[in-house]
Every structure is written in structure tokens, then in C-alpha cells.
XYZ file of C-alpha atoms in Angstrom:
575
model
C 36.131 -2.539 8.422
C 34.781 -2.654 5.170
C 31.104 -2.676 5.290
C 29.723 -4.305 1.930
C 33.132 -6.669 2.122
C 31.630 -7.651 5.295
C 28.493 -8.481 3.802
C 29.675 -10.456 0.708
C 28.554 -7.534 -1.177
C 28.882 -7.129 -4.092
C 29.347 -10.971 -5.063
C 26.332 -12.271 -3.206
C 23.747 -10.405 -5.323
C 25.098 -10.590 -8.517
C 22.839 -12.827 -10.724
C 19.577 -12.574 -8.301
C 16.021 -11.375 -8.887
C 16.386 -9.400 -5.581
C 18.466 -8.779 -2.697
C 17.085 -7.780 0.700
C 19.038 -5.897 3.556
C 17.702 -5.587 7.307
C 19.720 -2.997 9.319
C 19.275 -2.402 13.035
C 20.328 1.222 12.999
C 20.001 3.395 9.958
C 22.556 5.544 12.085
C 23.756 8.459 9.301
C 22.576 6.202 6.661
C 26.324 5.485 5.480
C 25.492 2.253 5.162
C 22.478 2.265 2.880
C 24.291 4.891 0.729
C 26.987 2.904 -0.139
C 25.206 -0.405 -0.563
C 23.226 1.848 -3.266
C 26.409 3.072 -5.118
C 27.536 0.122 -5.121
C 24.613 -1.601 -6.330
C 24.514 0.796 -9.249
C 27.832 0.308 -9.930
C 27.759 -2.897 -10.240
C 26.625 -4.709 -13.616
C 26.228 -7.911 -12.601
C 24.097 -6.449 -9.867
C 20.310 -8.116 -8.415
C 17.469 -6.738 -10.541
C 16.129 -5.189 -7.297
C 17.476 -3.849 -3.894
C 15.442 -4.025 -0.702
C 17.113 -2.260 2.247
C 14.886 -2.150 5.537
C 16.641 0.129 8.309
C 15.328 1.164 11.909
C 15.726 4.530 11.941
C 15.893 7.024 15.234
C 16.242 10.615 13.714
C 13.418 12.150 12.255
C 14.950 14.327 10.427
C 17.894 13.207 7.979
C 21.838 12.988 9.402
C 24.270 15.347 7.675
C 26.004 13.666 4.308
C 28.223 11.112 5.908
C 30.920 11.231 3.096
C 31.738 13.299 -0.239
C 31.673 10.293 -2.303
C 28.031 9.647 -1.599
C 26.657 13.268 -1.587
C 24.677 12.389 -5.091
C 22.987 9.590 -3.958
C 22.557 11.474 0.097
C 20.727 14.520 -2.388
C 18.296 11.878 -3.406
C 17.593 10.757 -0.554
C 16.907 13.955 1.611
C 14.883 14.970 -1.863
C 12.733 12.057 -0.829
C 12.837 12.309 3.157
C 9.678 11.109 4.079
C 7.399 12.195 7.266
C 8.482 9.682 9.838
C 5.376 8.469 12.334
C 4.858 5.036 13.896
C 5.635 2.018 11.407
C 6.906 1.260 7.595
C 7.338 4.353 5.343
C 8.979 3.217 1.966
C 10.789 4.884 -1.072
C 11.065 4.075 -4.096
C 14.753 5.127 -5.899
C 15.975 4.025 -9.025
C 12.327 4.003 -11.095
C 11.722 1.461 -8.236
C 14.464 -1.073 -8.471
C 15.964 0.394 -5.172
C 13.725 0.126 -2.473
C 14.201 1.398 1.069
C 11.695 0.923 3.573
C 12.428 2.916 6.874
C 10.679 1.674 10.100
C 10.136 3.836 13.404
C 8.936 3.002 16.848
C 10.232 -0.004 19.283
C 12.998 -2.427 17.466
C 11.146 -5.621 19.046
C 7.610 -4.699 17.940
C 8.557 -3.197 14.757
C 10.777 -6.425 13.958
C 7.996 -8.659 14.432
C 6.031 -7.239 12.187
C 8.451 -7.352 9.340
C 7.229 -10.089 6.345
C 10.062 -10.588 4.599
C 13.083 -12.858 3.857
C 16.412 -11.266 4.848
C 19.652 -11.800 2.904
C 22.114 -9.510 5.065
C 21.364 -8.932 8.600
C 24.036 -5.865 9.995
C 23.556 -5.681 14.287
C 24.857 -2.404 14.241
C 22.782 -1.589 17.476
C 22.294 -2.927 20.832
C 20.016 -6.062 21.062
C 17.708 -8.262 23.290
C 17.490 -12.227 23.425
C 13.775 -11.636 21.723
C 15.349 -9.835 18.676
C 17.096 -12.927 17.531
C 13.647 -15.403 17.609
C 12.468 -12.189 15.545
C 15.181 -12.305 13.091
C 15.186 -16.421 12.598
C 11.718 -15.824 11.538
C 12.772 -13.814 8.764
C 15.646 -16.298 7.819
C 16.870 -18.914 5.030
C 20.256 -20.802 4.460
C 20.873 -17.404 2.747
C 20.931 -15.513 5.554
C 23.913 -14.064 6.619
C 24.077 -11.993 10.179
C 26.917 -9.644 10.764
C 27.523 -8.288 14.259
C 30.641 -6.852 15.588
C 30.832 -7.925 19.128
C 30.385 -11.752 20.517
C 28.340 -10.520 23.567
C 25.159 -12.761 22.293
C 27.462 -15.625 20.908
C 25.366 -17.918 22.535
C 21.756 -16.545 21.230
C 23.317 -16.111 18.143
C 24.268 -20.355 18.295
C 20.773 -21.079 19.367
C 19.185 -19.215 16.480
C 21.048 -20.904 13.832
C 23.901 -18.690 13.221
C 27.549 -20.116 13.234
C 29.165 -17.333 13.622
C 32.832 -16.449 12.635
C 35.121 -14.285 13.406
C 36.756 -11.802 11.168
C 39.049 -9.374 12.175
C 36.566 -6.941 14.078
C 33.533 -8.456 13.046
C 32.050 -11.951 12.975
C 29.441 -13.183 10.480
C 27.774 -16.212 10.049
C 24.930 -17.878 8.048
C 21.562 -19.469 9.390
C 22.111 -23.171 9.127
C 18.577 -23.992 11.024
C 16.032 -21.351 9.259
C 12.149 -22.190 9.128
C 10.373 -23.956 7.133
C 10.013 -21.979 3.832
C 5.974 -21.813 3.286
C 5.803 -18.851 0.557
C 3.732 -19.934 -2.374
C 6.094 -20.315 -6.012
C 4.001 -18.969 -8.732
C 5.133 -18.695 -12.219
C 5.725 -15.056 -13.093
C 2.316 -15.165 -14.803
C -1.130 -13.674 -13.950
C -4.519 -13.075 -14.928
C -6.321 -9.833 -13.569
C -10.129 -9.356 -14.017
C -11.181 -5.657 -13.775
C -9.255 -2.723 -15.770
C -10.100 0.212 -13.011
C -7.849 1.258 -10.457
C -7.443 -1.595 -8.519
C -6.517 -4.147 -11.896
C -4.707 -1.883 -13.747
C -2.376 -1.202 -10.591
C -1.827 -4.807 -9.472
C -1.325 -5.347 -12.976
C 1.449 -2.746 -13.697
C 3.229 -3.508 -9.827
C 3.375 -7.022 -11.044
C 4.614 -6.415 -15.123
C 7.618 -4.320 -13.122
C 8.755 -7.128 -11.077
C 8.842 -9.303 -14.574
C 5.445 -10.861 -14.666
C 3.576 -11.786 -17.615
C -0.199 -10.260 -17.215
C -3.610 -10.597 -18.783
C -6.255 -7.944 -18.043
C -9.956 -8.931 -18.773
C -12.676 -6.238 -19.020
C -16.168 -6.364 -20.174
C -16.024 -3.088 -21.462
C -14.169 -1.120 -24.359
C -11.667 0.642 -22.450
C -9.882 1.155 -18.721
C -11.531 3.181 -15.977
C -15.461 2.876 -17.560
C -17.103 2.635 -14.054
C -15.972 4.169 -10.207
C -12.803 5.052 -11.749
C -13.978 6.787 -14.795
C -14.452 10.026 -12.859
C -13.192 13.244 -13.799
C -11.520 13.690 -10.577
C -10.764 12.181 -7.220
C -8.091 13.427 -4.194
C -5.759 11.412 -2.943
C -4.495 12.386 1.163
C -3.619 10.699 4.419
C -6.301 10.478 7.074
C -5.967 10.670 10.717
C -8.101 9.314 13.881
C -7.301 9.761 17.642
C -5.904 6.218 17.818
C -4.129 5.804 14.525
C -6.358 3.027 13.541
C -6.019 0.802 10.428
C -8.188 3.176 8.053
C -5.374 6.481 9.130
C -2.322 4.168 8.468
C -3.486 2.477 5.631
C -4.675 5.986 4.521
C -1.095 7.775 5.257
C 1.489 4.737 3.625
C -1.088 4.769 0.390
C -1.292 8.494 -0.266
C 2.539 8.450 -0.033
C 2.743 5.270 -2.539
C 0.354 7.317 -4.364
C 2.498 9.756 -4.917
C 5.664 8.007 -6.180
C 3.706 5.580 -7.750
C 2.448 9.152 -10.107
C 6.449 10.758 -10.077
C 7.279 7.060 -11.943
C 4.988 7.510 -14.429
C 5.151 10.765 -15.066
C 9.169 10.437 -15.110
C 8.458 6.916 -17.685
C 6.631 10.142 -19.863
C 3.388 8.716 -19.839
C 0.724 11.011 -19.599
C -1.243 11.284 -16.272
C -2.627 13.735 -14.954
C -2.843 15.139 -11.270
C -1.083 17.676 -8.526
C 0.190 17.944 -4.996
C -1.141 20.984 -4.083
C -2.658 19.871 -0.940
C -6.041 19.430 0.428
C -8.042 20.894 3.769
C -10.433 18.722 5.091
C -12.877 21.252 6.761
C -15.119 20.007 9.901
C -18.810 19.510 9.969
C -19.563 21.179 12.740
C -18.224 22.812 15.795
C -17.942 18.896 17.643
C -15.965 17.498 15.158
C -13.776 20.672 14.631
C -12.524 20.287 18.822
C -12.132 17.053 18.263
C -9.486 17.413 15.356
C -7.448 19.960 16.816
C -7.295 17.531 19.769
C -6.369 14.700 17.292
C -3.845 17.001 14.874
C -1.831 17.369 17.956
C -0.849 13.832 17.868
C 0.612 14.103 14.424
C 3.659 16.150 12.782
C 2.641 19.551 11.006
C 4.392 18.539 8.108
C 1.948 15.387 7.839
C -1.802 17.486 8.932
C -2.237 20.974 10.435
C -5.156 22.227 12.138
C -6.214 25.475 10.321
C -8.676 27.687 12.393
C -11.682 28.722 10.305
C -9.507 32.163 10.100
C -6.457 30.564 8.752
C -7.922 28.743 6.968
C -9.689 31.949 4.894
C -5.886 33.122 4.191
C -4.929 29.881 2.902
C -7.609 29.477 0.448
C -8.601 32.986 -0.149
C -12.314 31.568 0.697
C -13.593 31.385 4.023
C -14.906 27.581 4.894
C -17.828 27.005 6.994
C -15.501 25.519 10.019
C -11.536 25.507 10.428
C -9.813 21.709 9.273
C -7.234 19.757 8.710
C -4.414 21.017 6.116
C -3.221 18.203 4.301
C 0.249 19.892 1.869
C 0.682 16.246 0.946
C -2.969 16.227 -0.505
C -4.078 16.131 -4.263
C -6.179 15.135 -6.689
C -5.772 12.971 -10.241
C -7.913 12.089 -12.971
C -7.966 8.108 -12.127
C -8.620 6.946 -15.932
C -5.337 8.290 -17.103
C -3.856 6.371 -14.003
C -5.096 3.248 -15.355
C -3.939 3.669 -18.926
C -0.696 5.210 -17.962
C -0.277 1.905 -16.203
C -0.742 -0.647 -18.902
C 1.488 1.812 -21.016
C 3.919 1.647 -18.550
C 5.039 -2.112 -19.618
C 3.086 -2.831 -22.934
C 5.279 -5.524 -23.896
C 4.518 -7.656 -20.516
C 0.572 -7.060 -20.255
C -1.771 -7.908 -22.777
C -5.299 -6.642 -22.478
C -8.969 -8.280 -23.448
C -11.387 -5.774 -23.834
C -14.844 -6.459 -24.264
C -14.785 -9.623 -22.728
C -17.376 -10.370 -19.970
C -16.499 -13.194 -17.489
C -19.234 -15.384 -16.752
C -17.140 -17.516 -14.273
C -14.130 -18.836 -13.357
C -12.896 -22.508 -13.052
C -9.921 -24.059 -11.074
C -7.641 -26.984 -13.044
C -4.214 -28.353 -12.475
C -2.438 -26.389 -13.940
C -4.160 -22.683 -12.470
C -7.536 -20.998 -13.423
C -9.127 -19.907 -16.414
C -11.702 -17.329 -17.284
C -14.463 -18.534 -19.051
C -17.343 -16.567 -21.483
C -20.824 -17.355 -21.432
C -20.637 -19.034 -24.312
C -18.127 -21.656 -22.559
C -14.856 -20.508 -24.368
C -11.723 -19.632 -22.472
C -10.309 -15.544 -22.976
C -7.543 -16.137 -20.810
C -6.277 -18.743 -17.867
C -3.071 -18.455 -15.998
C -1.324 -20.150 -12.945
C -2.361 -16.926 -10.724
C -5.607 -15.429 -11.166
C -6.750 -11.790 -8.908
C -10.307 -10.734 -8.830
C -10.293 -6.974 -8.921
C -13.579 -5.961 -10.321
C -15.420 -4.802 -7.380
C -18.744 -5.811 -6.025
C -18.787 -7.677 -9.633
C -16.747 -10.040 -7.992
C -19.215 -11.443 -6.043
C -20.687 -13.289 -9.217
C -17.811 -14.659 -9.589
C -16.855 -15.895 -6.252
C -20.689 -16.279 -4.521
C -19.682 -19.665 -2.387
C -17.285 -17.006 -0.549
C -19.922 -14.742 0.786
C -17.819 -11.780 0.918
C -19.215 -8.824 2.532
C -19.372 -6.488 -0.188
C -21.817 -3.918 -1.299
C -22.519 -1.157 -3.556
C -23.929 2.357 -2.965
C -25.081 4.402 -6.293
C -23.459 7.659 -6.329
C -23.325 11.043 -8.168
C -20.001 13.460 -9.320
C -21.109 16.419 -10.955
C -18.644 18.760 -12.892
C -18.747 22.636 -12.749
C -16.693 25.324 -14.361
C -13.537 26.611 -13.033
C -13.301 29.559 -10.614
C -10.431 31.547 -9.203
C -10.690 30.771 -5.498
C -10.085 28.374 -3.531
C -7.706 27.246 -5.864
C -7.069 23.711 -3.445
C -9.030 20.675 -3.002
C -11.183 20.358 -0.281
C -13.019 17.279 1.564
C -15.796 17.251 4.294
C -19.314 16.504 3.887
C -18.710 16.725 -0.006
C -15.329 17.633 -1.622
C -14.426 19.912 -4.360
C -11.544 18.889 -6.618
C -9.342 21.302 -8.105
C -9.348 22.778 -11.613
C -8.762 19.849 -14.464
C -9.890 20.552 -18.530
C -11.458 23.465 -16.922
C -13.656 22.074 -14.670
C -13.982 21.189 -10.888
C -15.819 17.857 -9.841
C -17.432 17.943 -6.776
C -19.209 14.960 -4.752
C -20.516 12.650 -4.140
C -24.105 12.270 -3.222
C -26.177 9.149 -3.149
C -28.457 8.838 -6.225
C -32.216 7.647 -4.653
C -34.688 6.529 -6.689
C -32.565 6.731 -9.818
C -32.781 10.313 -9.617
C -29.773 11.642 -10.869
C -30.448 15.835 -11.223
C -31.646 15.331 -7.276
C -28.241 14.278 -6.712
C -26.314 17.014 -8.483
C -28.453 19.351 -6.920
C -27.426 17.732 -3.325
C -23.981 17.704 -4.387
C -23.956 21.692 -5.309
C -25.652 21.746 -1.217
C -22.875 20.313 0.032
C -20.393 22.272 -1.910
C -22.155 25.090 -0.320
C -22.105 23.802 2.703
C -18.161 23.466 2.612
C -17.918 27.154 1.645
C -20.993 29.146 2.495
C -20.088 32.262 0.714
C -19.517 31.090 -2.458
C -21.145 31.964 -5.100
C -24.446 29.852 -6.717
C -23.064 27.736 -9.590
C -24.405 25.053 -11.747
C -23.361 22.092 -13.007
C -22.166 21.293 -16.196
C -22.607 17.348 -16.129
C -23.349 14.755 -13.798
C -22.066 11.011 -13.423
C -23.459 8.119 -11.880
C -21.382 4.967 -10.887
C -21.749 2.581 -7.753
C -18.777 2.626 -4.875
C -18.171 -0.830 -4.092
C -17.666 -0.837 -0.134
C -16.862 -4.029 2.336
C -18.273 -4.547 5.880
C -15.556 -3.004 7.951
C -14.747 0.114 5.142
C -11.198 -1.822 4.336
C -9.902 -2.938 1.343
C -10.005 -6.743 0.540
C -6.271 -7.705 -0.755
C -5.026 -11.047 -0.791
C -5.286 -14.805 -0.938
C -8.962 -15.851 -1.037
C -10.305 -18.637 1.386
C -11.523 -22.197 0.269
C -14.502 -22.508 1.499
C -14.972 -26.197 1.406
C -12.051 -26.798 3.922
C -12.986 -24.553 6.497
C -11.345 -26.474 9.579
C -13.860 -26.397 12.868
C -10.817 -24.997 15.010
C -10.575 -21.828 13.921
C -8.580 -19.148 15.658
C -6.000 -17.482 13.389
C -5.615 -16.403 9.984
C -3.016 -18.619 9.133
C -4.978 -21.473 9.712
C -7.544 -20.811 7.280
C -7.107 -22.709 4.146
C -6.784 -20.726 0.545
C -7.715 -21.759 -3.074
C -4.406 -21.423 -4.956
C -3.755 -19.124 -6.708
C -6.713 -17.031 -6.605
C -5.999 -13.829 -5.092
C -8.609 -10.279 -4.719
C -8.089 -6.837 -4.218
C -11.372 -5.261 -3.806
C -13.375 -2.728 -1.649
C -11.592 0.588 -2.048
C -14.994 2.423 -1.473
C -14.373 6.148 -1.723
C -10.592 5.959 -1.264
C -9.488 4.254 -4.549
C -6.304 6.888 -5.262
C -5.227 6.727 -1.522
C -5.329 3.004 -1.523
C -4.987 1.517 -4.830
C -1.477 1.504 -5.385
C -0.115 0.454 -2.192
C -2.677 -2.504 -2.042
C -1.509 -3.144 -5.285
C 1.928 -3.434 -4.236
C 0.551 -5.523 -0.863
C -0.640 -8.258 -3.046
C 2.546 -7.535 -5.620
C 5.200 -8.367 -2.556
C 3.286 -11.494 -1.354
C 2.802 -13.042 -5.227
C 6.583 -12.096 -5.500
C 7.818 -13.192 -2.425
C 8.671 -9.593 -1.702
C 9.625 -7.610 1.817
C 5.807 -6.227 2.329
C 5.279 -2.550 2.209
C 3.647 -2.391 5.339
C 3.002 -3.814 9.409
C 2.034 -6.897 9.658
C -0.773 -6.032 11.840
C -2.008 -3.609 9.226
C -1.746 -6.298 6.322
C -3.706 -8.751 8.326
C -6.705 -6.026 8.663
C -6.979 -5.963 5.177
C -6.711 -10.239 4.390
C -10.106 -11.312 2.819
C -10.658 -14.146 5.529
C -11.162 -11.778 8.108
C -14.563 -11.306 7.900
C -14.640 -15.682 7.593
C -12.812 -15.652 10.878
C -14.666 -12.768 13.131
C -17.433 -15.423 12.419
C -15.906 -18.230 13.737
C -14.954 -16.561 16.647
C -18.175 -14.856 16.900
C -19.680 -18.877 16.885
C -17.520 -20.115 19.068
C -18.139 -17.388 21.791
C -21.818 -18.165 21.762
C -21.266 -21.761 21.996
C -19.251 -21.579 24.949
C -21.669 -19.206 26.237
C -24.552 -21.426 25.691
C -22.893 -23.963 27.125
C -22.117 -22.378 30.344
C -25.765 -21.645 30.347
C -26.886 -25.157 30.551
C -25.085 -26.243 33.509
């Protein structure tokens, strides 16, 4: 059998924006391997690839054919850590996107957001899989299986299936209701740090036209003006949303920084891993219990002896050894991004927003003087706790703590980055940045003072140093320490039933991406490419679970849950 024949491939991509593929078993990843030659092969070919596989191997199959041993290279090159869930690479300066999922089929399938062109049932599968897989269909749909054993659940879903040779195929003739917003490829951003910069650059890639709006001079003049942050995946005892948010956005992280580096911009950071020491005898048990639960490759518990050997310092406790750690100076992030696309985002510096205003035709961001810098048909908020000026009727529950990074000169060992109570960056311009205390009272030497205790306190031995410089700056944080990304609530339709997200009702067109806290280069980029999938009508990067922990109504919600509950339990005490 031919496999892309089978598919319509290459004929039914040729001409599209994108092109999505769901297989059932990535098997020796033959199939995905030739879908990608032949995609870049073919002229005519989608302007992006999407190929989602269930995988069962952790480690990579052997090179299933000669003819694909470039493109097999690649991919072993960029073999990814496999744990629970979605781990995506980007190929092709990100036009060929593979997302690889592990764990249970069912479970895994479910939480797939996406809208399949090519469905291959290369593996065994259960009446539940096809209810699954109708979610994720439209009239372009086509399922390929090579046996008729679920002929009738195949009917049932939608598919009229036909049979050719030793395979049949059929499209979905009854697919849901398409709900996904259309947007013209055109959006406004407010906030040029991390956060806008990112969304704006993920979007300007797919096509978009963006405006950026900042009230100061420049990119990257508050949070993400620092000299130096680390970027590394995080890890709890039951995997919660913070580790797995943590874990997909350090590896986003790091393509996103390959891109740009390969584009030649310049940006500055390395991958030269990070140990995140304990803070005190408690906490170190409990991570070697927890580092147990996760592949070496991924964390490593490092005994406070091992630990000397790796850094040629000796920590105050053992940690965690993070070799997919690093650090990056976030402001050449940001401009690296605009520069990445100059020609499809145009920036307004020096323009404050006093508000915003809704009108038929999208939203418009307005000075205090009452002129208009910039409107568009999609607007994202992405200026941190600033953003609550702009949207107060929301009452979104974010706040701001002041904090202090202080730089000190370079000095031979530990050469790596470390985390803890405080963390310690490695060398960049010939200085270290450590952090970040809490500035009281204004008091900004106090601070650098505290931040030099910590350092201490990470490595006991070291050492007294000063610091060069200090920097203050104010770490916007939400309620539940999770970013904010995606459509924004209208709060004057809030329904009195209220027991899903889905039901809540959103402004159009107004999106956020806010409350990064301290973890803006482990979670910038792949909530920028969260809210770039959903404007773009995109497969999303990540569970569907996860993505719903991080939607802006949740807080809006847990409230009206949180009301209900006590008025059924008032209720039940009056009678």
C-alpha cells in the first residue's frame, strides 16, 4: 500500500494554510518521515504541517528506510524526553510540526484540540476512540483504516467508508458543529516584554499582521529587562499543572531560542543546565522521593557530594540536576522577536494606553488624550498587572510583588546556574545576576544585601562578594501562581447556571496572556504559542486539561461554584 496515496497526499494539501495529521501509532515513525519528505518536496505544498502521533517507544526506532535517513537524523537530533502527555518539535524553522503524545490512547485522544485532516488507524481501537475522533472532525476529514472490523462504529461516526484494495478510507459526512472563532490575520498586542513580544512573533510566523503598543522607549524596560533569568522544567510528586506547564515550556523555550539564533538574530543564552539545591534536609528527602518518578535524562537527584563534583562548589544540600536547564538575557529575547518578522509587526513605542474600547468592527487602543494609536479585529492584553487598568470590570486576580536582581562579577566556580531559596545565573557581559529578594519599604541596598544572603545560603563556602548593581521591578503574579492565556470573559453576560468553562461567555476578540510571575522564560513562549494555536485555529501545543488550568475564567468560575455550594448548603440548613 502506498501510504501518502492512501491519504490523498500530496494533492489534498497543496494550496492550504495548514495540514494536520493524527496517527494512532507512531510505530518506527515511517510514516511521519515520509509525509515530511514529501511535504518538502512538494512545491505546491500547505504552508504548515501538523503531524500528531501516539507514540509507545521511548526511545527512537532504528531508521526505517535509506531514503529517509536525512530527515530520521533530524529527528533523533531532536528526540525529546518522553513523560505523560504532548511533547512537540518544531522542524523546518517551524513549518513542520510534530507533536508526540504518550500515555493511554483514549485519555490522551480526548484531550487533543485540534481539527484533523488525515486520520491513519494503524493500531487497535475501542468504540470510545471513534466519539473521540468525530470530535476532532470536519467534511475534511478523511479516516484511513485497513481492516472493516469497526465498519459499523465507523458508519455511526460519520465515516462512509470505502474500500480500496487493502485499505478503506472514507470522509466524515456528519462532523460537529464548527464553533472556532474566524479572525482576520490581524492583531493588536499591548505590552513589549516577554509575554507581547512572544505572542507577537508566534502570531507574525503564522502570517498575521501585528501592532505592539508600549508606553516606554524600548522592549523588555520592566520584569523582563533583567540581566538574566533561567529557564528549566519543574517537578512535584503528582505532576501537577505548574511541573507540566513548567516541563512543555522550558522545552518550547528552547527551540523557540535554536530558531532565532538559526534566523541570525542575536540572543543571548545557554543550555548548560541548572541544579536546583534543597532548603533543608525535609525538602531534600522529599525530592529524591519525587526524582524517582521522573527520567534521569529529564531531573537527577545529586547528593550534596555529587553535587560538589559537578559544580566544583559544594552546595549547602544535594538537588535536583536539571542538563536541560539555562539561563538567557530576556531583553534580547524580545527584540530578537520583533526582528524576527519586521515586515509583519509594526511597533508604537512611547505610547501609553489609557483604555480600550470595543466597536463593530474589533477594538481600539485609545491615549489619554482620546486619539486612537492602533485598533485591530483581535486585541491581547499582555502587560501584566498593568492590565488590570485596562480591564478593572474583570476583577482578575492579579498582583504585584516589588523585587530586587543584583549583578556581581564573574567567578570561576560553579560555572552552572543554580535555583533554591535565591538563584545564581551564570556568567553573561561578565557578570552573574543573582535573586530575587523582596524590596520592603523601598529599600533597595536591604535587598541586595538579602540577595548576596541567599546566594550564600545556596553555597556556604563561597567566598564574600559584592554587588556591582541592583534592579528593582515588580513580578506580576495571579491567585493560583498560573499564567492567564486566553479569551477574556464578558462580564455583563455572566449566565446564573454556571458549571463549565465553555459556558462562560467571552468579549470577542479580546484575548490576555498574563501572570508569568517568576517563570517568564519557562512559560512565555509556549503560552505564547497556546494563545497563537487557538487565534489560528491551530492543533494546541498542549492537554486539554492543562490548557483549561491556565483559561482566564477560571478564577470567574471557582466562584460560581464556590456560590453555588453555599447556597445549597444554606439551603439544606433551613429545612
Amino acid at each position: 500500500m502506498d501510504f501518502l496515496a492512501a491519504h490523498g497526499l500530496p494533492a489534498r494539501w497543496q494550496g492550504q494554510p495548514s495540514f494536520t495529521f493524527l496517527q494512532f501509532d507512531f510505530a518506527n515513525a515511517q510514516g511521519f518521515l515520509q509525509t515530511w519528505q514529501a511535504w518538502q518536496k512538494d512545491q505546491k505544498r500547505s504552508q504548515r504541517l501538523h503531524y500528531l502521533a501516539f507514540v509507545s517507544h521511548k526511545t527512537p526506532p532504528a531508521c526505517p528506510h535509506p531514503d529517509l535517513a536525512e530527515f530520521y537524523a533530524t529527528l533523533i537530533q531532536n528526540w525529546p524526553t518522553l513523560c505523560k502527555g504532548f511533547q512537540r518539535l518544531h522542524f523546518v524553522a517551524g513549518y513542520v510540526i510534530l507533536t508526540l503524545i504518550w500515555g493511554d490512547t483514549l485519555n490522551q485522544l480526548r484531550s487533543v484540540n485540534a481539527t484533523i485532516n488525515a486520520i491513519d488507524l494503524n493500531a487497535p481501537t475501542r468504540p470510545a476512540h471513534y466519539k473521540a475522533l468525530w470530535r476532532l472532525s470536519s467534511t475534511n476529514t478523511q479516516l484511513v483504516a485497513y481492516n472493516n472490523a469497526d465498519a459499523a462504529l465507523q458508519k455511526s461516526s460519520g465515516f462512509g467508508m470505502v474500500k480500496h484494495g487493502d485499505y478503506y478510507a472514507g470522509f466524515c459526512t456528519r462532523p460537529p458543529i464548527d464553533k472556532s472563532n474566524k479572525y482576520p490575520h490581524q492583531a493588536l498586542i499591548i505590552g513589549a516584554g516577554l509575554a507581547g513580544t512572544s505572542i507577537a512573533e508566534r502570531l507574525a510566523s503564522r502570517g498575521w499582521l501585528v501592532d505592539i503598543i508600549d508606553a516606554a522607549a524600548n522592549v523588555a524596560t520592566k520584569s523582563s529587562g533583567n540581566h538574566a533569568g533561567l529557564f528549566h522544567p519543574s517537578a512535584s510528586l503528582d505532576d501537577n499543572y505548574a511541573a507540566r506547564l513548567s516541563r512543555a515550556g522550558c522545552a518550547e523555550t528552547q527551540q523557540h531560542l535554536q530558531r532565532l539564533k538559526q534566523a541570525k538574530l542575536e540572543v543571548f543564552f545557554g543550555n548548560d543546565g541548572i541544579l536546583q539545591i534543597a532548603k533543608n534536609d525535609a525538602q531534600a528527602v522529599l525530592m529524591q522521593e519525587i526524582a524517582q518518578q521522573y527520567p534521569a535524562s529529564l531531573l537527577k537527584w545529586l547528593s550534596q557530594n555529587d553535587a560538589e563534583v559537578q559544580l566544583g562548589a559544594r552546595p549547602s544540600h544535594g538537588g535536583w540536576w536539571f542538563s536541560q536547564g539555562g539561563w538567557a538575557n530576556p531583553a534580547s529575547i524580545c527584540q530578537a522577536n520583533l526582528a524576527r518578522w519586521p515586515k509583519r509587526i509594526t511597533t508604537h513605542f512611547g505610547h501609553k494606553v489609557d483604555r480600550i474600547h470595543q466597536t463593530t468592527e474589533g477594538w481600539q487602543a485609545i491615549a489619554a488624550d482620546g486619539s486612537v494609536i492602533a485598533s485591530s479585529p483581535v486585541l491581547i492584553i499582555a502587560n501584566a498587572t498593568e492590565a488590570l487598568d485596562l480591564l478593572t470590570e474583570l476583577e482578575l486576580p492579579l498582583s504585584k510583588t516589588l523585587r530586587s536582581t543584583s549583578l556581581i562579577a564573574d567567578f570561576e566556580h560553579p560555572k552552572y546556574n543554580l535555583s533554591g531559596s535565591g538563584y545564581l545565573t551564570a556568567a553573561f557581559q561578565g557578570y552573574r545576576c543573582i535573586g530575587a529578594a523582596e524590596i520592603k519599604d523601598n529599600d533597595l541596598n536591604a535587598a541586595a544585601t538579602n540577595n548576596l544572603a541567599e546566594l550564600h545560603a545556596l553555597l556556604p563556602d563561597l567566598a564574600t562578594k559584592t554587588t556591582h548593581s541592583s534592579r528593582a521591578c515588580y513580578r506580576p503574579n495571579s491567585l493560583d501562581r498560573l499564567p492567564l492565556v486566553g479569551a477574556l470573559h464578558d462580564p455583563k453576560n455572566i449566565p446564573m447556571a454556571l458549571h463549565q468553562l465553555h459556558q462562560i461567555p467571552r468579549q470577542k476578540g479580546l484575548y490576555g496572556l498574563l501572570g508569568l510571575g517568576s517563570r517568564g522564560l519557562s512559560w512565555a513562549i509556549i503560552a505564547a504559542e497556546v494563545l497563537a494555536c487557538q487565534l489560528n485555529n491551530d492543533p494546541a501545543p498542549l492537554e486539554a486539561d492543562l490548557i483549561h488550568a491556565l483559561d482566564p475564567s477560571r478564577f470567574l468560575l471557582r466562584k460560581h461554584r464556590r456560590s453555588l455550594k453555599n447556597l445549597s448548603t444554606g439551603l439544606q440548613q433551613t429545612k
